[in-house]
Amino acid sequence: MTLPDLSTPVPHSVGLNRPARALPALACDSHMHIFDTRFAPSAHWPRTPPHAPVAAYRQLQQRLGTSRTVVVTPSTYGSDNACTLDALDQLGDSARGVAVVDADVGDAELARLAARRVCGLRVNFVSPQSWGTTTAEMLQTLAQKLARHPDCGGWHIQVFAEPAQIIELQPVLQQLPVPLVIDHLGRIDPAEGPSAEAYGVLRRLLDSGRCWVKLSGAYMRSQVHGPSYADTVPLGRALVQAAPERLVWGSDWPHTTERPGTVNDTDLVNLLQAWSVSDAMMDCILVDNPAQLYGFQSC
């Protein structure tokens, strides 16, 4: 097989190197965002978004060796999922979507999203996703709507929250009537790692069998930074050892929380390898788990 030309850097990703280990067929990047200048940001959003279209992301897939992806609507677009839906149309059946909606979303809109291969709703407690404030009541309302909607079988709720918020929300998170996905390692401080109170909450949620955690966004709290992000290793390994069958990995490309020119996505794949107990475990996180969570075909 002829390898793609990687002499040109991928937009929003530094370096030209490939992962230390070739990824398995059907490897999935379970958390990334598309930003396209054809779609205006929400009026509530104060910053100019990057230009990170599908064509640029395909370059990243070629470099890393992933073939499946999950497009997550970023806070930038509020509850307007037009950019995400357009990306799903371009990427085809190898992609799934996680949308952002308001608490008053109707059945018709949920059915429209489901028909476009959206299989999750994101509720963001960290950065504003609309003019209002995200609340536990909003989270419960959306989960209940998904649970009783006939076109939303297999959907989940994805929560982006700070550790203190995860601790506070624990009673609500434990009772959600649909599967739960926690973003970005729960934003747990690597200095605390598995000793953090929020890690204990994640463990209890994982042990319930209805919670998943995204191994993504390690750079958000790391004090060591790339290429090793070594301070995150105890936390990542603890999660892998605790519940390897309910973890997925994501690049978080194009890395809008970080300074431009500071993230090498190959480092993030190599970090997953450092977290994983074995190559077989890494393959499970990249292939088997996302196939189950997002409804990809097994082959």
mmCIF file of C-alpha atoms in Angstrom:
data_model
loop_
_atom_site.group_PDB
_atom_site.id
_atom_site.type_symbol
_atom_site.label_atom_id
_atom_site.label_comp_id
_atom_site.label_asym_id
_atom_site.label_seq_id
_atom_site.Cartn_x
_atom_site.Cartn_y
_atom_site.Cartn_z
ATOM 1 C CA MET A 1 0.000 0.000 0.000
ATOM 2 C CA THR A 2 1.313 3.443 -0.900
ATOM 3 C CA LEU A 3 1.636 5.692 2.120
ATOM 4 C CA PRO A 4 0.283 9.252 1.869
ATOM 5 C CA ASP A 5 2.662 12.157 1.453
ATOM 6 C CA LEU A 6 3.287 13.554 4.930
ATOM 7 C CA SER A 7 5.870 16.144 3.957
ATOM 8 C CA THR A 8 3.398 18.941 4.756
ATOM 9 C CA PRO A 9 2.294 19.493 8.365
ATOM 10 C CA VAL A 10 -1.324 18.842 9.235
ATOM 11 C CA PRO A 11 -3.120 22.086 10.129
ATOM 12 C CA HIS A 12 -3.336 22.609 13.900
ATOM 13 C CA SER A 13 -0.910 19.747 14.583
ATOM 14 C CA VAL A 14 2.851 20.187 14.839
ATOM 15 C CA GLY A 15 5.410 17.672 13.629
ATOM 16 C CA LEU A 16 5.536 15.162 10.799
ATOM 17 C CA ASN A 17 6.205 11.941 12.696
ATOM 18 C CA ARG A 18 3.878 8.959 12.803
ATOM 19 C CA PRO A 19 2.843 7.101 15.973
ATOM 20 C CA ALA A 20 5.471 4.759 17.386
ATOM 21 C CA ARG A 21 3.084 1.866 16.848
ATOM 22 C CA ALA A 22 0.973 1.468 13.707
ATOM 23 C CA LEU A 23 -2.693 1.678 14.661
ATOM 24 C CA PRO A 24 -5.077 -1.208 14.019
ATOM 25 C CA ALA A 25 -7.623 -1.192 11.215
ATOM 26 C CA LEU A 26 -10.808 0.712 12.094
ATOM 27 C CA ALA A 27 -9.099 2.733 14.835
ATOM 28 C CA CYS A 28 -11.398 5.532 15.995
ATOM 29 C CA ASP A 29 -10.677 9.084 17.085
ATOM 30 C CA SER A 30 -13.623 9.458 19.441
ATOM 31 C CA HIS A 31 -13.405 13.189 20.104
ATOM 32 C CA MET A 32 -12.619 15.953 17.627
ATOM 33 C CA HIS A 33 -14.223 19.113 16.276
ATOM 34 C CA ILE A 34 -14.762 20.599 12.850
ATOM 35 C CA PHE A 35 -14.698 24.371 12.358
ATOM 36 C CA ASP A 36 -15.597 25.697 8.934
ATOM 37 C CA THR A 37 -15.781 29.356 7.919
ATOM 38 C CA ARG A 38 -18.962 28.592 5.981
ATOM 39 C CA PHE A 39 -20.695 28.377 9.362
ATOM 40 C CA ALA A 40 -20.886 31.442 11.603
ATOM 41 C CA PRO A 41 -20.090 31.066 15.300
ATOM 42 C CA SER A 42 -22.817 31.662 17.841
ATOM 43 C CA ALA A 43 -23.370 35.276 18.854
ATOM 44 C CA HIS A 44 -22.492 34.302 22.432
ATOM 45 C CA TRP A 45 -18.984 33.164 21.472
ATOM 46 C CA PRO A 46 -16.282 35.839 22.066
ATOM 47 C CA ARG A 47 -13.325 34.397 20.109
ATOM 48 C CA THR A 48 -12.620 33.829 16.423
ATOM 49 C CA PRO A 49 -12.689 30.085 15.768
ATOM 50 C CA PRO A 50 -9.947 28.347 13.776
ATOM 51 C CA HIS A 51 -10.490 27.092 10.258
ATOM 52 C CA ALA A 52 -10.367 23.336 10.699
ATOM 53 C CA PRO A 53 -12.435 21.760 7.926
ATOM 54 C CA VAL A 54 -12.962 18.123 7.041
ATOM 55 C CA ALA A 55 -10.209 18.188 4.403
ATOM 56 C CA ALA A 56 -7.621 19.163 7.040
ATOM 57 C CA TYR A 57 -8.865 16.509 9.430
ATOM 58 C CA ARG A 58 -8.523 13.833 6.760
ATOM 59 C CA GLN A 59 -4.825 14.718 6.599
ATOM 60 C CA LEU A 60 -4.606 14.005 10.313
ATOM 61 C CA GLN A 61 -6.307 10.640 9.827
ATOM 62 C CA GLN A 62 -3.740 9.710 7.195
ATOM 63 C CA ARG A 63 -0.888 10.678 9.468
ATOM 64 C CA LEU A 64 -2.163 8.883 12.575
ATOM 65 C CA GLY A 65 -3.722 5.864 10.901
ATOM 66 C CA THR A 66 -7.287 6.335 12.173
ATOM 67 C CA SER A 67 -10.272 5.674 9.934
ATOM 68 C CA ARG A 68 -13.304 6.266 12.164
ATOM 69 C CA THR A 69 -14.170 9.450 14.008
ATOM 70 C CA VAL A 70 -16.691 11.124 16.289
ATOM 71 C CA VAL A 71 -17.433 14.763 15.474
ATOM 72 C CA VAL A 72 -18.430 16.763 18.566
ATOM 73 C CA THR A 73 -20.182 20.113 18.207
ATOM 74 C CA PRO A 74 -17.935 22.670 19.950
ATOM 75 C CA SER A 75 -19.157 25.412 22.263
ATOM 76 C CA THR A 76 -18.313 27.888 19.501
ATOM 77 C CA TYR A 77 -21.509 27.072 17.608
ATOM 78 C CA GLY A 78 -23.799 27.056 20.631
ATOM 79 C CA SER A 79 -26.694 24.701 19.910
ATOM 80 C CA ASP A 80 -26.368 25.052 16.124
ATOM 81 C CA ASN A 81 -25.189 21.674 14.813
ATOM 82 C CA ALA A 82 -25.070 22.626 11.119
ATOM 83 C CA CYS A 83 -21.269 22.413 10.873
ATOM 84 C CA THR A 84 -21.177 19.021 12.582
ATOM 85 C CA LEU A 85 -23.953 17.641 10.368
ATOM 86 C CA ASP A 86 -22.170 18.884 7.252
ATOM 87 C CA ALA A 87 -18.994 17.163 8.445
ATOM 88 C CA LEU A 88 -20.888 13.915 9.010
ATOM 89 C CA ASP A 89 -22.222 14.106 5.450
ATOM 90 C CA GLN A 90 -18.676 14.517 4.130
ATOM 91 C CA LEU A 91 -17.145 11.782 6.280
ATOM 92 C CA GLY A 92 -19.891 9.236 5.637
ATOM 93 C CA ASP A 93 -20.619 6.094 7.616
ATOM 94 C CA SER A 94 -17.134 6.086 9.178
ATOM 95 C CA ALA A 95 -18.250 9.009 11.372
ATOM 96 C CA ARG A 96 -20.713 9.571 14.193
ATOM 97 C CA GLY A 97 -21.777 12.811 15.836
ATOM 98 C CA VAL A 98 -22.324 14.262 19.294
ATOM 99 C CA ALA A 99 -24.607 17.297 19.180
ATOM 100 C CA VAL A 100 -25.412 20.212 21.469
ATOM 101 C CA VAL A 101 -29.072 21.117 21.975
ATOM 102 C CA ASP A 102 -31.144 23.264 24.299
ATOM 103 C CA ALA A 103 -33.241 21.746 27.072
ATOM 104 C CA ASP A 104 -36.454 22.445 25.151
ATOM 105 C CA VAL A 105 -35.370 20.380 22.112
ATOM 106 C CA GLY A 106 -38.303 18.646 20.493
ATOM 107 C CA ASP A 107 -38.832 15.095 19.307
ATOM 108 C CA ALA A 108 -38.668 16.136 15.637
ATOM 109 C CA GLU A 109 -35.196 17.638 16.075
ATOM 110 C CA LEU A 110 -33.926 14.590 17.938
ATOM 111 C CA ALA A 111 -35.229 12.382 15.130
ATOM 112 C CA ARG A 112 -33.540 14.613 12.531
ATOM 113 C CA LEU A 113 -30.216 14.347 14.359
ATOM 114 C CA ALA A 114 -30.539 10.580 14.765
ATOM 115 C CA ALA A 115 -31.142 10.203 11.033
ATOM 116 C CA ARG A 116 -27.833 12.016 10.374
ATOM 117 C CA ARG A 117 -25.801 9.584 12.547
ATOM 118 C CA VAL A 118 -25.753 11.675 15.702
ATOM 119 C CA CYS A 119 -25.751 9.316 18.685
ATOM 120 C CA GLY A 120 -25.006 11.556 21.678
ATOM 121 C CA LEU A 121 -25.808 14.900 23.275
ATOM 122 C CA ARG A 122 -23.086 16.929 24.950
ATOM 123 C CA VAL A 123 -23.804 18.922 28.099
ATOM 124 C CA ASN A 124 -20.995 21.358 28.866
ATOM 125 C CA PHE A 125 -20.487 22.648 32.414
ATOM 126 C CA VAL A 126 -17.029 24.126 31.651
ATOM 127 C CA SER A 127 -17.456 26.578 28.787
ATOM 128 C CA PRO A 128 -20.715 28.236 27.738
ATOM 129 C CA GLN A 129 -22.638 26.374 25.059
ATOM 130 C CA SER A 130 -25.362 29.035 24.844
ATOM 131 C CA TRP A 131 -26.478 32.220 26.542
ATOM 132 C CA GLY A 132 -27.776 30.351 29.575
ATOM 133 C CA THR A 133 -26.112 28.447 32.384
ATOM 134 C CA THR A 134 -25.834 24.686 32.218
ATOM 135 C CA THR A 135 -27.627 23.025 35.108
ATOM 136 C CA ALA A 136 -28.168 19.569 36.536
ATOM 137 C CA GLU A 137 -31.844 19.953 35.682
ATOM 138 C CA MET A 138 -30.950 20.500 32.022
ATOM 139 C CA LEU A 139 -28.822 17.365 32.068
ATOM 140 C CA GLN A 140 -31.646 15.320 33.568
ATOM 141 C CA THR A 141 -34.206 16.712 31.131
ATOM 142 C CA LEU A 142 -32.128 15.840 28.074
ATOM 143 C CA ALA A 143 -31.342 12.349 29.346
ATOM 144 C CA GLN A 144 -35.025 11.677 29.997
ATOM 145 C CA LYS A 145 -35.946 12.866 26.512
ATOM 146 C CA LEU A 146 -33.408 10.511 24.961
ATOM 147 C CA ALA A 147 -34.548 7.605 27.105
ATOM 148 C CA ARG A 148 -38.147 7.832 25.923
ATOM 149 C CA HIS A 149 -37.530 8.831 22.288
ATOM 150 C CA PRO A 150 -38.066 5.902 19.871
ATOM 151 C CA ASP A 151 -35.501 7.190 17.354
ATOM 152 C CA CYS A 152 -32.734 7.611 19.949
ATOM 153 C CA GLY A 153 -31.986 4.023 20.858
ATOM 154 C CA GLY A 154 -28.310 3.620 21.670
ATOM 155 C CA TRP A 155 -27.775 7.305 22.395
ATOM 156 C CA HIS A 156 -25.786 8.633 25.317
ATOM 157 C CA ILE A 157 -25.213 11.831 27.270
ATOM 158 C CA GLN A 158 -21.702 13.271 27.196
ATOM 159 C CA VAL A 159 -20.675 15.532 30.076
ATOM 160 C CA PHE A 160 -17.798 18.009 30.102
ATOM 161 C CA ALA A 161 -17.251 19.130 33.684
ATOM 162 C CA GLU A 162 -14.617 20.172 36.178
ATOM 163 C CA PRO A 163 -13.660 17.676 38.914
ATOM 164 C CA ALA A 164 -15.570 19.619 41.585
ATOM 165 C CA GLN A 165 -18.649 19.612 39.370
ATOM 166 C CA ILE A 166 -18.358 15.858 38.797
ATOM 167 C CA ILE A 167 -18.257 15.352 42.554
ATOM 168 C CA GLU A 168 -21.281 17.608 43.060
ATOM 169 C CA LEU A 169 -23.203 15.965 40.207
ATOM 170 C CA GLN A 170 -22.493 12.396 41.313
ATOM 171 C CA PRO A 171 -26.053 11.660 42.543
ATOM 172 C CA VAL A 172 -27.490 12.912 39.244
ATOM 173 C CA LEU A 173 -24.911 11.146 37.078
ATOM 174 C CA GLN A 174 -25.567 7.842 38.834
ATOM 175 C CA GLN A 175 -29.281 8.014 38.066
ATOM 176 C CA LEU A 176 -29.266 9.042 34.396
ATOM 177 C CA PRO A 177 -31.516 6.734 32.340
ATOM 178 C CA VAL A 178 -29.078 6.557 29.385
ATOM 179 C CA PRO A 179 -25.351 5.734 29.140
ATOM 180 C CA LEU A 180 -22.993 8.472 30.316
ATOM 181 C CA VAL A 181 -19.692 9.570 28.760
ATOM 182 C CA ILE A 182 -17.272 11.781 30.720
ATOM 183 C CA ASP A 183 -15.053 14.068 28.650
ATOM 184 C CA HIS A 184 -11.308 14.565 28.879
ATOM 185 C CA LEU A 185 -10.315 12.333 31.827
ATOM 186 C CA GLY A 186 -12.730 14.264 34.002
ATOM 187 C CA ARG A 187 -10.208 17.138 33.893
ATOM 188 C CA ILE A 188 -8.567 15.572 36.943
ATOM 189 C CA ASP A 189 -5.314 17.200 38.020
ATOM 190 C CA PRO A 190 -2.463 14.790 37.167
ATOM 191 C CA ALA A 191 -0.732 15.842 40.382
ATOM 192 C CA GLU A 192 -3.586 14.195 42.280
ATOM 193 C CA GLY A 193 -4.115 11.370 39.809
ATOM 194 C CA PRO A 194 -5.931 8.307 41.185
ATOM 195 C CA SER A 195 -5.943 9.826 44.679
ATOM 196 C CA ALA A 196 -8.256 12.645 43.560
ATOM 197 C CA GLU A 197 -11.783 12.622 44.963
ATOM 198 C CA ALA A 198 -13.158 13.024 41.446
ATOM 199 C CA TYR A 199 -11.291 9.882 40.382
ATOM 200 C CA GLY A 200 -13.150 7.983 43.063
ATOM 201 C CA VAL A 201 -16.409 9.268 41.596
ATOM 202 C CA LEU A 202 -15.324 8.183 38.105
ATOM 203 C CA ARG A 203 -14.481 4.726 39.443
ATOM 204 C CA ARG A 204 -17.911 4.347 41.001
ATOM 205 C CA LEU A 205 -19.564 5.506 37.783
ATOM 206 C CA LEU A 206 -17.434 3.140 35.700
ATOM 207 C CA ASP A 207 -18.193 0.285 38.053
ATOM 208 C CA SER A 208 -21.904 0.832 37.399
ATOM 209 C CA GLY A 209 -21.363 -0.475 33.870
ATOM 210 C CA ARG A 210 -23.191 2.467 32.254
ATOM 211 C CA CYS A 211 -20.393 5.038 32.193
ATOM 212 C CA TRP A 212 -17.551 5.606 29.731
ATOM 213 C CA VAL A 213 -14.544 7.928 29.985
ATOM 214 C CA LYS A 214 -12.760 9.656 27.118
ATOM 215 C CA LEU A 215 -8.976 9.390 27.274
ATOM 216 C CA SER A 216 -8.501 12.804 25.699
ATOM 217 C CA GLY A 217 -7.404 16.333 26.488
ATOM 218 C CA ALA A 218 -4.436 15.242 28.626
ATOM 219 C CA TYR A 219 -2.704 18.544 27.883
ATOM 220 C CA MET A 220 -5.470 20.527 29.583
ATOM 221 C CA ARG A 221 -4.071 19.844 33.065
ATOM 222 C CA SER A 222 -0.585 18.492 32.389
ATOM 223 C CA GLN A 223 2.330 20.469 33.800
ATOM 224 C CA VAL A 224 4.923 18.413 31.900
ATOM 225 C CA HIS A 225 3.471 18.944 28.420
ATOM 226 C CA GLY A 226 4.535 17.146 25.251
ATOM 227 C CA PRO A 227 5.951 15.015 23.998
ATOM 228 C CA SER A 228 5.619 12.793 27.057
ATOM 229 C CA TYR A 229 2.852 14.347 29.212
ATOM 230 C CA ALA A 230 4.487 12.063 31.771
ATOM 231 C CA ASP A 231 2.571 13.424 34.758
ATOM 232 C CA THR A 232 -0.670 12.035 33.293
ATOM 233 C CA VAL A 233 0.577 8.437 33.131
ATOM 234 C CA PRO A 234 -0.545 7.329 36.632
ATOM 235 C CA LEU A 235 -4.068 8.630 36.019
ATOM 236 C CA GLY A 236 -4.337 7.144 32.526
ATOM 237 C CA ARG A 237 -2.991 3.766 33.614
ATOM 238 C CA ALA A 238 -5.317 3.663 36.611
ATOM 239 C CA LEU A 239 -8.342 4.176 34.354
ATOM 240 C CA VAL A 240 -7.148 1.550 31.876
ATOM 241 C CA GLN A 241 -6.634 -0.973 34.645
ATOM 242 C CA ALA A 242 -9.997 -0.138 36.243
ATOM 243 C CA ALA A 243 -12.313 -0.360 33.228
ATOM 244 C CA PRO A 244 -10.524 -0.992 29.924
ATOM 245 C CA GLU A 245 -13.778 -2.030 28.232
ATOM 246 C CA ARG A 246 -15.400 1.381 28.810
ATOM 247 C CA LEU A 247 -12.703 3.780 27.632
ATOM 248 C CA VAL A 248 -12.351 5.511 24.270
ATOM 249 C CA TRP A 249 -9.549 7.728 22.959
ATOM 250 C CA GLY A 250 -9.830 11.113 21.267
ATOM 251 C CA SER A 251 -7.380 13.600 19.785
ATOM 252 C CA ASP A 252 -9.439 16.727 20.612
ATOM 253 C CA TRP A 253 -8.133 18.186 17.319
ATOM 254 C CA PRO A 254 -7.817 21.121 16.519
ATOM 255 C CA HIS A 255 -6.874 21.722 20.172
ATOM 256 C CA THR A 256 -8.637 25.041 20.710
ATOM 257 C CA THR A 257 -7.807 25.130 24.433
ATOM 258 C CA GLU A 258 -4.064 25.241 23.696
ATOM 259 C CA ARG A 259 -1.695 27.799 22.201
ATOM 260 C CA PRO A 260 -1.333 27.326 18.428
ATOM 261 C CA GLY A 261 1.687 25.262 17.446
ATOM 262 C CA THR A 262 2.027 23.389 20.745
ATOM 263 C CA VAL A 263 0.269 20.033 20.203
ATOM 264 C CA ASN A 264 1.641 17.109 18.219
ATOM 265 C CA ASP A 265 -1.181 14.587 17.756
ATOM 266 C CA THR A 266 1.297 11.756 17.361
ATOM 267 C CA ASP A 267 2.405 12.452 20.948
ATOM 268 C CA LEU A 268 -1.195 11.896 22.047
ATOM 269 C CA VAL A 269 -1.344 8.500 20.336
ATOM 270 C CA ASN A 270 1.983 7.544 21.910
ATOM 271 C CA LEU A 271 0.598 8.666 25.262
ATOM 272 C CA LEU A 272 -2.308 6.257 24.866
ATOM 273 C CA GLN A 273 0.244 3.515 24.310
ATOM 274 C CA ALA A 274 1.999 4.543 27.533
ATOM 275 C CA TRP A 275 -1.314 4.390 29.391
ATOM 276 C CA SER A 276 -2.314 1.015 27.961
ATOM 277 C CA VAL A 277 -1.388 -2.222 29.681
ATOM 278 C CA SER A 278 -0.781 -3.978 26.354
ATOM 279 C CA ASP A 279 -1.158 -3.565 22.603
ATOM 280 C CA ALA A 280 -4.333 -5.643 22.833
ATOM 281 C CA MET A 281 -5.760 -3.213 25.390
ATOM 282 C CA MET A 282 -4.835 -0.254 23.215
ATOM 283 C CA ASP A 283 -6.600 -1.878 20.269
ATOM 284 C CA CYS A 284 -9.685 -2.454 22.396
ATOM 285 C CA ILE A 285 -9.791 1.246 23.311
ATOM 286 C CA LEU A 286 -9.320 2.300 19.691
ATOM 287 C CA VAL A 287 -11.559 -0.231 17.918
ATOM 288 C CA ASP A 288 -13.832 -2.441 20.008
ATOM 289 C CA ASN A 289 -15.019 0.102 22.562
ATOM 290 C CA PRO A 290 -15.975 2.871 20.130
ATOM 291 C CA ALA A 291 -17.657 0.305 17.878
ATOM 292 C CA GLN A 292 -19.905 -0.604 20.786
ATOM 293 C CA LEU A 293 -20.497 2.925 22.114
ATOM 294 C CA TYR A 294 -21.087 4.631 18.780
ATOM 295 C CA GLY A 295 -22.723 1.813 16.853
ATOM 296 C CA PHE A 296 -20.060 1.236 14.238
ATOM 297 C CA GLN A 297 -20.202 -2.062 12.393
ATOM 298 C CA SER A 298 -17.752 -4.634 13.755
ATOM 299 C CA CYS A 299 -15.958 -4.971 10.422
#
